[in-house]
Short mmCIF file of C-alpha atoms in Angstrom, two decimals:
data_model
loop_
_atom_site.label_atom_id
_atom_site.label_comp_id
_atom_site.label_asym_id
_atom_site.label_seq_id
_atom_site.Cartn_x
_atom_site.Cartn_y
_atom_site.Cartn_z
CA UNK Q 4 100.23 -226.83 218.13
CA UNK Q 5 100.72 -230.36 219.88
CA UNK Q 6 104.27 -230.73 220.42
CA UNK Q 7 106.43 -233.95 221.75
CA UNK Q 8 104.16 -236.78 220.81
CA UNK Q 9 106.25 -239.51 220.41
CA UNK Q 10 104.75 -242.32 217.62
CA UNK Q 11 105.94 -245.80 216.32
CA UNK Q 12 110.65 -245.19 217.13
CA UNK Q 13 109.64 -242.89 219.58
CA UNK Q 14 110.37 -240.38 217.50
CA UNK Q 15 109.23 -236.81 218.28
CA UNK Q 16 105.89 -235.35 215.71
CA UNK Q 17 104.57 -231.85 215.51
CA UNK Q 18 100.79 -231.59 214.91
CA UNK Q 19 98.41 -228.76 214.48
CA UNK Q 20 94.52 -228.71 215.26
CA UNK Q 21 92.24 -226.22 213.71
CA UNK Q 22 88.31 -225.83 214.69
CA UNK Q 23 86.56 -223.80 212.84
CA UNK Q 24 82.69 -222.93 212.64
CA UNK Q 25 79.83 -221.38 210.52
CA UNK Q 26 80.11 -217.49 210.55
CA UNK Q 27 76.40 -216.93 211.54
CA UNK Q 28 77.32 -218.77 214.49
CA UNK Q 29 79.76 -216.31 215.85
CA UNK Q 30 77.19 -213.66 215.34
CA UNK Q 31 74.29 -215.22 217.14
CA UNK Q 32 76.66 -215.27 220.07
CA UNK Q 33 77.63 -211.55 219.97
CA UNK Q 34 73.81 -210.71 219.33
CA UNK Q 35 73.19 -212.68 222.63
CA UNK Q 36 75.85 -210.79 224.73
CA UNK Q 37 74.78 -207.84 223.26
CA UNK Q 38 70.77 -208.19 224.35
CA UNK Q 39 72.12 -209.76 227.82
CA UNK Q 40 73.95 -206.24 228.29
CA UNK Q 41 71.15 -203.97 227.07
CA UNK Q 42 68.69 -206.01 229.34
CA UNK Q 43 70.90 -205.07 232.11
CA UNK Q 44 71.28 -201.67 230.60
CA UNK Q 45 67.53 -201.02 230.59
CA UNK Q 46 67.19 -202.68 234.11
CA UNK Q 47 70.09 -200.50 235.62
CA UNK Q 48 68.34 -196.87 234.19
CA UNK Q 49 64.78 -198.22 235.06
CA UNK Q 50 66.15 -198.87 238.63
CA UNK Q 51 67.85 -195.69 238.62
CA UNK Q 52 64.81 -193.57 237.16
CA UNK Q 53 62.92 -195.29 240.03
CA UNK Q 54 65.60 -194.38 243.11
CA UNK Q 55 66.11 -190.90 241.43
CA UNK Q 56 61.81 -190.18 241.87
CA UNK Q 57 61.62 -191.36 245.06
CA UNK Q 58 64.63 -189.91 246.77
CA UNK Q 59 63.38 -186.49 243.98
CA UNK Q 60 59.75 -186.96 245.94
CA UNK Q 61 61.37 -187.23 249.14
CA UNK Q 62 63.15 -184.24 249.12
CA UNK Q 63 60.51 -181.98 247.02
CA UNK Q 64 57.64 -183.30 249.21
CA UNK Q 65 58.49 -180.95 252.38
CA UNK Q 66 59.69 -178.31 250.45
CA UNK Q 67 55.96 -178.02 249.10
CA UNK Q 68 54.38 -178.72 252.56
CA UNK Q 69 56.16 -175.77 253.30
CA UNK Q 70 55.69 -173.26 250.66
CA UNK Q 71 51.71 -174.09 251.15
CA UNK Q 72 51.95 -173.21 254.56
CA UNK Q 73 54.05 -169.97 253.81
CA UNK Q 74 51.20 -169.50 251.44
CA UNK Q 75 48.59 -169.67 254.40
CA UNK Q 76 50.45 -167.49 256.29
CA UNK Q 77 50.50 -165.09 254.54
CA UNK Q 78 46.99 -164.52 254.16
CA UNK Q 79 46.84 -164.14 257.56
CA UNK Q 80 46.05 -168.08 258.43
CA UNK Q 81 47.84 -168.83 261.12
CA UNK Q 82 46.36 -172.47 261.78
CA UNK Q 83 48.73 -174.67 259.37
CA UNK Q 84 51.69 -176.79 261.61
CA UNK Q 85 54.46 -178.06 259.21
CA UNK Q 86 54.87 -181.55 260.44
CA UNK Q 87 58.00 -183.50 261.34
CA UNK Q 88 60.84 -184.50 258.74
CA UNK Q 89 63.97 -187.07 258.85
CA UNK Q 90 65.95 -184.67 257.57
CA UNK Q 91 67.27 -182.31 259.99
CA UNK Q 92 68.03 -179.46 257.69
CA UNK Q 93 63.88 -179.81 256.63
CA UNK Q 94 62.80 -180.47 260.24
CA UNK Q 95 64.75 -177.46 261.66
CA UNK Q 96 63.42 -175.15 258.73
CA UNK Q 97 59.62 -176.50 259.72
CA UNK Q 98 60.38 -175.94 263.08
CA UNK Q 99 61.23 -172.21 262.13
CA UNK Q 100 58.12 -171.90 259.96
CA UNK Q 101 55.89 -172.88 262.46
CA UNK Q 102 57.49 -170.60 265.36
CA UNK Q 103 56.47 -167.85 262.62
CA UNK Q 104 53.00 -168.39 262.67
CA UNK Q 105 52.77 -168.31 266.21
CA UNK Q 106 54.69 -165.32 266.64
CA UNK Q 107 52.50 -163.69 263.72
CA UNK Q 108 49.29 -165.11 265.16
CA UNK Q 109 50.72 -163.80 269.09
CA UNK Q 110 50.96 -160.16 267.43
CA UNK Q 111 47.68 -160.36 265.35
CA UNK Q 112 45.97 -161.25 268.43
CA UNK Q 113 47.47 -158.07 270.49
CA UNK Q 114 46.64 -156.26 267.22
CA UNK Q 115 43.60 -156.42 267.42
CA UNK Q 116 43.06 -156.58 271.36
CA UNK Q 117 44.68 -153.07 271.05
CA UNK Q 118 42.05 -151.80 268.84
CA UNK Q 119 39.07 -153.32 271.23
CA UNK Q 120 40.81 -151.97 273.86
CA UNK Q 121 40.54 -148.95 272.17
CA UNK Q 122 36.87 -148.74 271.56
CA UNK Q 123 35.97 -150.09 274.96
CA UNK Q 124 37.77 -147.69 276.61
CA UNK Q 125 37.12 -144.21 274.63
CA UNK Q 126 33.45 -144.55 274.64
CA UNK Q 127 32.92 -144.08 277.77
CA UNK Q 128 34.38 -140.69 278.41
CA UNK Q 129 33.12 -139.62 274.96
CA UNK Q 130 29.86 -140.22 276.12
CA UNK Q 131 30.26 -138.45 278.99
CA UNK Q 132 31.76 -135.06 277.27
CA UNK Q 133 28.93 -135.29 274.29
CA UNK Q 134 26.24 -135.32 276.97
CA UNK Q 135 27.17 -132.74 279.33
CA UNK Q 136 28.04 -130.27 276.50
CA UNK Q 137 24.87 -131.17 275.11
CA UNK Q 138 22.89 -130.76 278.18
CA UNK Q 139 24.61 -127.31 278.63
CA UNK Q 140 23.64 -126.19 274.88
CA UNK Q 141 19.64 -127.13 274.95
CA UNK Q 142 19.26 -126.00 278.76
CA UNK Q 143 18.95 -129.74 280.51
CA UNK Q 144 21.85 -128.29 283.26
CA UNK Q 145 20.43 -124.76 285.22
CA UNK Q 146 22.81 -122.22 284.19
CA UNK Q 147 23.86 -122.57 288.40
CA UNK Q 148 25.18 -125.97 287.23
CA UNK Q 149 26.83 -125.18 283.98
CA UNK Q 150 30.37 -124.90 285.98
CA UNK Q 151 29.97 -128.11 287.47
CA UNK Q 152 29.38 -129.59 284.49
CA UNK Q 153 31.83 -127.71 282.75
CA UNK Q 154 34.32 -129.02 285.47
CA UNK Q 155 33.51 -132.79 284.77
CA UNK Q 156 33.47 -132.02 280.81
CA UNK Q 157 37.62 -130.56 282.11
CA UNK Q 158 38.10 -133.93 284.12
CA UNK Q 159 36.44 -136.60 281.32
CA UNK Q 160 38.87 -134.61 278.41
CA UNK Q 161 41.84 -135.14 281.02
CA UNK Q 162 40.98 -138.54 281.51
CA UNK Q 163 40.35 -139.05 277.61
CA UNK Q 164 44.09 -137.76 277.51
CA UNK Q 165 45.33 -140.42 279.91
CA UNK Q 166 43.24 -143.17 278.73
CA UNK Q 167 44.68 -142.57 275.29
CA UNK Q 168 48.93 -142.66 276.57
CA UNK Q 169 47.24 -145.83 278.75
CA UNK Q 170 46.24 -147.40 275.63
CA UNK Q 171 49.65 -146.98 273.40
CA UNK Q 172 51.06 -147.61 276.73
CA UNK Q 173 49.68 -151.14 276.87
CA UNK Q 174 50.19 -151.87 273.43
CA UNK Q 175 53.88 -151.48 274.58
CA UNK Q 176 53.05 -153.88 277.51
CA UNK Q 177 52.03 -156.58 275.52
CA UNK Q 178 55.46 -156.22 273.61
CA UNK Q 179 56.94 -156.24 276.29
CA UNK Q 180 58.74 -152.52 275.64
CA UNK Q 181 56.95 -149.97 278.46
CA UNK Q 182 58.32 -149.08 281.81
CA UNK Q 183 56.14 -147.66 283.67
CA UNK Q 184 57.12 -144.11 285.37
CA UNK Q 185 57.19 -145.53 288.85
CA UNK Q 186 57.12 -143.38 291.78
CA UNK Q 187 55.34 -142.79 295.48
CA UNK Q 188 52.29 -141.85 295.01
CA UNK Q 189 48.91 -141.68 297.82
CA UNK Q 190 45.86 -144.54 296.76
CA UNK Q 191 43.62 -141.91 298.12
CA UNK Q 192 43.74 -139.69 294.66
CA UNK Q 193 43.00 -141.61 292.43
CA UNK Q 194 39.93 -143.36 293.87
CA UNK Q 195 38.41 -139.86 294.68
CA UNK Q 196 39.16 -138.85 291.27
CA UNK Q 197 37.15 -141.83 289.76
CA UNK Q 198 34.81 -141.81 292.24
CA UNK Q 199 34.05 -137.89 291.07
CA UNK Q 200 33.85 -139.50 287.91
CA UNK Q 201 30.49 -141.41 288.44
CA UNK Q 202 29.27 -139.39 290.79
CA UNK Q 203 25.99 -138.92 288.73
CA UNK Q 204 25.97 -142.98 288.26
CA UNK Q 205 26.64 -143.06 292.14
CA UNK Q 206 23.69 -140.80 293.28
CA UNK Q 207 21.08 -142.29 290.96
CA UNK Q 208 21.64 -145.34 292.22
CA UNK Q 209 21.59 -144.04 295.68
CA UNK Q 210 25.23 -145.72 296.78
CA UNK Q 211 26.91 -145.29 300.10
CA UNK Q 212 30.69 -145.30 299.41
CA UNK Q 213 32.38 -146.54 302.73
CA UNK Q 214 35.83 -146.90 303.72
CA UNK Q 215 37.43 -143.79 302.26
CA UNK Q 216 37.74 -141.56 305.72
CA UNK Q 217 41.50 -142.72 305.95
CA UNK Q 218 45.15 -141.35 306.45
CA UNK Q 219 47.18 -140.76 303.13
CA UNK Q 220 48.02 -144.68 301.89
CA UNK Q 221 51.03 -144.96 299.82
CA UNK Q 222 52.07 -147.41 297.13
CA UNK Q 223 54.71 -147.27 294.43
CA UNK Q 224 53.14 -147.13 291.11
CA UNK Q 225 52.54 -145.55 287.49
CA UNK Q 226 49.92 -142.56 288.35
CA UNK Q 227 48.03 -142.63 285.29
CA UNK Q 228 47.97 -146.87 284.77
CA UNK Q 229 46.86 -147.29 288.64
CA UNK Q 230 44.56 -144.80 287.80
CA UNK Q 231 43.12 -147.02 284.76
CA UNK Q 232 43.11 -149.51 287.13
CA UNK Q 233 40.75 -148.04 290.01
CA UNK Q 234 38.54 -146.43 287.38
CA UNK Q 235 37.55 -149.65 285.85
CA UNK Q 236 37.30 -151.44 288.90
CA UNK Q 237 35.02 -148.54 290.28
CA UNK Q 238 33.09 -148.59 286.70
CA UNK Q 239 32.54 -152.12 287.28
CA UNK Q 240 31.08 -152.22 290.75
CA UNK Q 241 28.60 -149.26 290.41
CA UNK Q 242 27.29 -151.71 287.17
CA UNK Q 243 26.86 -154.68 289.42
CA UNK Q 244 25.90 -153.04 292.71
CA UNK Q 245 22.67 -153.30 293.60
CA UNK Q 246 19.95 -150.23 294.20
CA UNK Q 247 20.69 -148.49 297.33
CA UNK Q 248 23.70 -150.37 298.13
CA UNK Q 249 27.59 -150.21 299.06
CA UNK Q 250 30.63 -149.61 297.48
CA UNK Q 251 33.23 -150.53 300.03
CA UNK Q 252 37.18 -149.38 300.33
CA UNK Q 253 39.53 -151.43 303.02
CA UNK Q 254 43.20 -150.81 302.60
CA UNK Q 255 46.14 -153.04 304.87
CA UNK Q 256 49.51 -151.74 304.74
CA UNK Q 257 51.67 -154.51 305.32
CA UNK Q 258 55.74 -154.36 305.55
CA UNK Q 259 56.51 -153.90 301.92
CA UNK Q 260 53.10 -153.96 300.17
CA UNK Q 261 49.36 -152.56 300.33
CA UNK Q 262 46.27 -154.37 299.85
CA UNK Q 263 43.62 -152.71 298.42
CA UNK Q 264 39.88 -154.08 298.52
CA UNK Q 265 37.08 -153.17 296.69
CA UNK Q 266 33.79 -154.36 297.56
CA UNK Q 267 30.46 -154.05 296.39
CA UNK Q 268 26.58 -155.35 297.52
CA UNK Q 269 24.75 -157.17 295.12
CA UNK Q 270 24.16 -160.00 293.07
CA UNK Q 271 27.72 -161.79 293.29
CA UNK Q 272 29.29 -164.41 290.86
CA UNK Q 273 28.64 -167.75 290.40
CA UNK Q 274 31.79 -169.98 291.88
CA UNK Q 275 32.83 -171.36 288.17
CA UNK Q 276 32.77 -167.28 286.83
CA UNK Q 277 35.33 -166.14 288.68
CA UNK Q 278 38.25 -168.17 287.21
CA UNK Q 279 37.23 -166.35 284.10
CA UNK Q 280 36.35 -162.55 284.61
CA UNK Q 281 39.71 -161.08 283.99
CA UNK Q 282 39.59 -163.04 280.60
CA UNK Q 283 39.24 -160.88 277.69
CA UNK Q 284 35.96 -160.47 276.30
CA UNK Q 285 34.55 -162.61 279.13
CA UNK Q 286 31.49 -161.68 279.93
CA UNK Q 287 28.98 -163.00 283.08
CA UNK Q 288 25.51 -163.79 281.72
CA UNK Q 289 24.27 -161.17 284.08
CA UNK Q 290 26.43 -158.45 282.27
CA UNK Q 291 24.84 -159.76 279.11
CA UNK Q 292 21.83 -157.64 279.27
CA UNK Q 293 23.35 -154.87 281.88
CA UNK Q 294 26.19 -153.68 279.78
CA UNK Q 295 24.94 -154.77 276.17
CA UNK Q 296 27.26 -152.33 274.65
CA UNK Q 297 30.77 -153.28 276.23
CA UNK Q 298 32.90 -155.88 274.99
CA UNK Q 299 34.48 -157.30 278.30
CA UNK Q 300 37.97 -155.76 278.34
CA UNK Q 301 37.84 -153.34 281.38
CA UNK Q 302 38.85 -156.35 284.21
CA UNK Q 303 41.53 -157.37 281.09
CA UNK Q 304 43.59 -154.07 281.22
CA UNK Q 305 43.44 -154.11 284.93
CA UNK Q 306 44.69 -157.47 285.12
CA UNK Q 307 47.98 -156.39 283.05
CA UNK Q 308 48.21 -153.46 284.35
CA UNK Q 309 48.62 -154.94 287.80
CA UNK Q 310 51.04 -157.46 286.31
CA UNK Q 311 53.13 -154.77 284.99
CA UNK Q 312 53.62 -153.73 288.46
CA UNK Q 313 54.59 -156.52 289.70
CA UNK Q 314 51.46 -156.78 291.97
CA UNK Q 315 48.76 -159.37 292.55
CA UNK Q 316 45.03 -159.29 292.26
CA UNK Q 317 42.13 -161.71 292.97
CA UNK Q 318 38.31 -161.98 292.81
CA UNK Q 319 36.29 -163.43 295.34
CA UNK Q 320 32.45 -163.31 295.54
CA UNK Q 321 29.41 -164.89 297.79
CA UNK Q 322 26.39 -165.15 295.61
CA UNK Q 323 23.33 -163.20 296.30
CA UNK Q 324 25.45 -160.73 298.62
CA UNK Q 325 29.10 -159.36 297.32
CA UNK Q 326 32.08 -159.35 295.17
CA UNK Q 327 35.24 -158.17 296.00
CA UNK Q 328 38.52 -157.74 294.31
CA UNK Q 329 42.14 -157.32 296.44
CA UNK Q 330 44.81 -155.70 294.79
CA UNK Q 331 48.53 -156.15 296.02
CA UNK Q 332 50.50 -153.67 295.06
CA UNK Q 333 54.02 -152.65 296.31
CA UNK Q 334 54.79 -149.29 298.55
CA UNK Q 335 58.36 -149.03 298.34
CA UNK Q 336 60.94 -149.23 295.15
#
């Protein structure tokens, strides 16, 4: 409506404008808008289908890393490391899986350490019982001998006792969960014990033991894991001594700890084996064809056993003459 349009008197007219088009016209247009929005529609839930998978991949992507490795752990593969994520709540989780496998790898190791252990140090005394008795049954031993025998069979099965409570007792030390029954004891018996031990090793090989003619020595130990310790220390010198030569004791009482040294003639280690000879299942080439049937454990166990009393010990050798280890070991609480 056009109002106020003043023509010829200046008189005042009212006029009205229509426009008016094709129908087909009017739908055109809407078809238009209508395709322009369901472009946009399509675009929008393409764009969204594309966000959703990669933010879906993002967050299922560790989740699977880390059942896998779960997977591997389980059967006992320790190896797999879940890496590093953005996302803290994933990272931290990783971080927990792979702190399992190390803890489960830690304890599969002592597992079966503990079992070694085991074997290595049973045989020996078995041995020893099976072929005394047996020497006593078919005659080997004179009947005049059959009590000392009989009296070393008595010592190995006491010794088979304590080397059995040492064992579970260092399973416990590798958990962390034994205190050992500390308490003043003398160095002397336990040496002469061991040394009784291998007295039959000792004469064939025609060994002067030196050092021993002493006062009583005290330290503050665990009888029957100091014990463990001087027996395997002994065991391994009369297998590296040389024919017809020494096995040397030298003891130093200081103000609140006791050095104890054994020493024995022989061969010696090279300078770049003795970092390495308390390591388990370390074994010198030497010992290769000596002791074919151990598994390098003894110098191990003494190691932690020494350790667990808060002591020290060391190795030193001169090739082609001796080797010596020095135990520190406390003689007061």
């Amino acid at each position: 409506e056009i109002n106020n349009i003043f023509i010829g008197e200046n008189q005042p007219h009212t006029f009205y404008m229509m426009v008016s088009g094709p129908v087909s016209n009017q739908d055109a247009s809407v078809m238009s808008m209508m395709k322009l929005y369901l472009m946009s529609a399509v675009v929008v839930i393409l764009v969204v289908i594309v966000i959703v998978y990669i933010a879906t991949l993002r967050l299922t992507t560790p989740i699977k890393e880390m059942a896998e490795a779960a997977k591997k752990i389980g059967t006992a593969d320790f190896t797999p490391q879940v890496p590093e994520y953005d996302i803290t709540e994933y990272n931290e989780l990783g971080h927990a899986i792979n702190e399992m496998a190390v803890s489960l790898a830690n304890y599969d190791k002592m597992r079966t350490g503990f079992v070694a252990n085991v074997s290595h140090e049973l045989r020996t005394p078995m041995t020893s019982i099976g072929g005394f008795v047996d020497g006593i049954i078919d005659g080997t031993i004179p009947k005049s001998e059959e009590k000392t025998y009989l009296r070393k069979v008595s010592l190995e099965i006491k010794r088979l006792t304590r080397l059995v409570k040492s064992m579970l007792n260092l399973a416990k030390i590798e958990s962390g969960t034994l205190k050992p029954d500390m308490k003043e004891l003398s160095i002397i018996e336990p040496i002469a014990d061991c040394l009784f031990s291998f007295e039959s090793n000792i004469e064939e090989k025609e060994l002067e033991i030196l050092g021993l003619d002493v006062g009583r020595i005290k330290v503050y130990a665990d009888n029957d894991l100091i014990h463990q310790v001087f027996y395997n220390l002994i065991e391994n010198a009369i297998k590296f001594v040389n024919q017809g030569g020494y096995i040397k004791f030298d003891f130093d009482v200081q103000e609140d700890t006791t050095l104890v040294s054994i020493t024995n003639s022989g061969e010696g280690l090279d300078e770049d084996e003795l970092p390495m000879v308390f390591d388990r299942f370390y074994k010198t080439d030497h010992s290769q064809g000596e002791d074919a049937s151990g598994v390098g454990l003894g110098l191990n166990i003494v190691k932690t056993i020494v350790k667990l009393h808060r002591g020290k010990i060391a190795v030193t050798s001169v090739k082609g003459e001796y080797t010596r280890f020095i135990i520190e070991l406390r003689n007061r609480a």
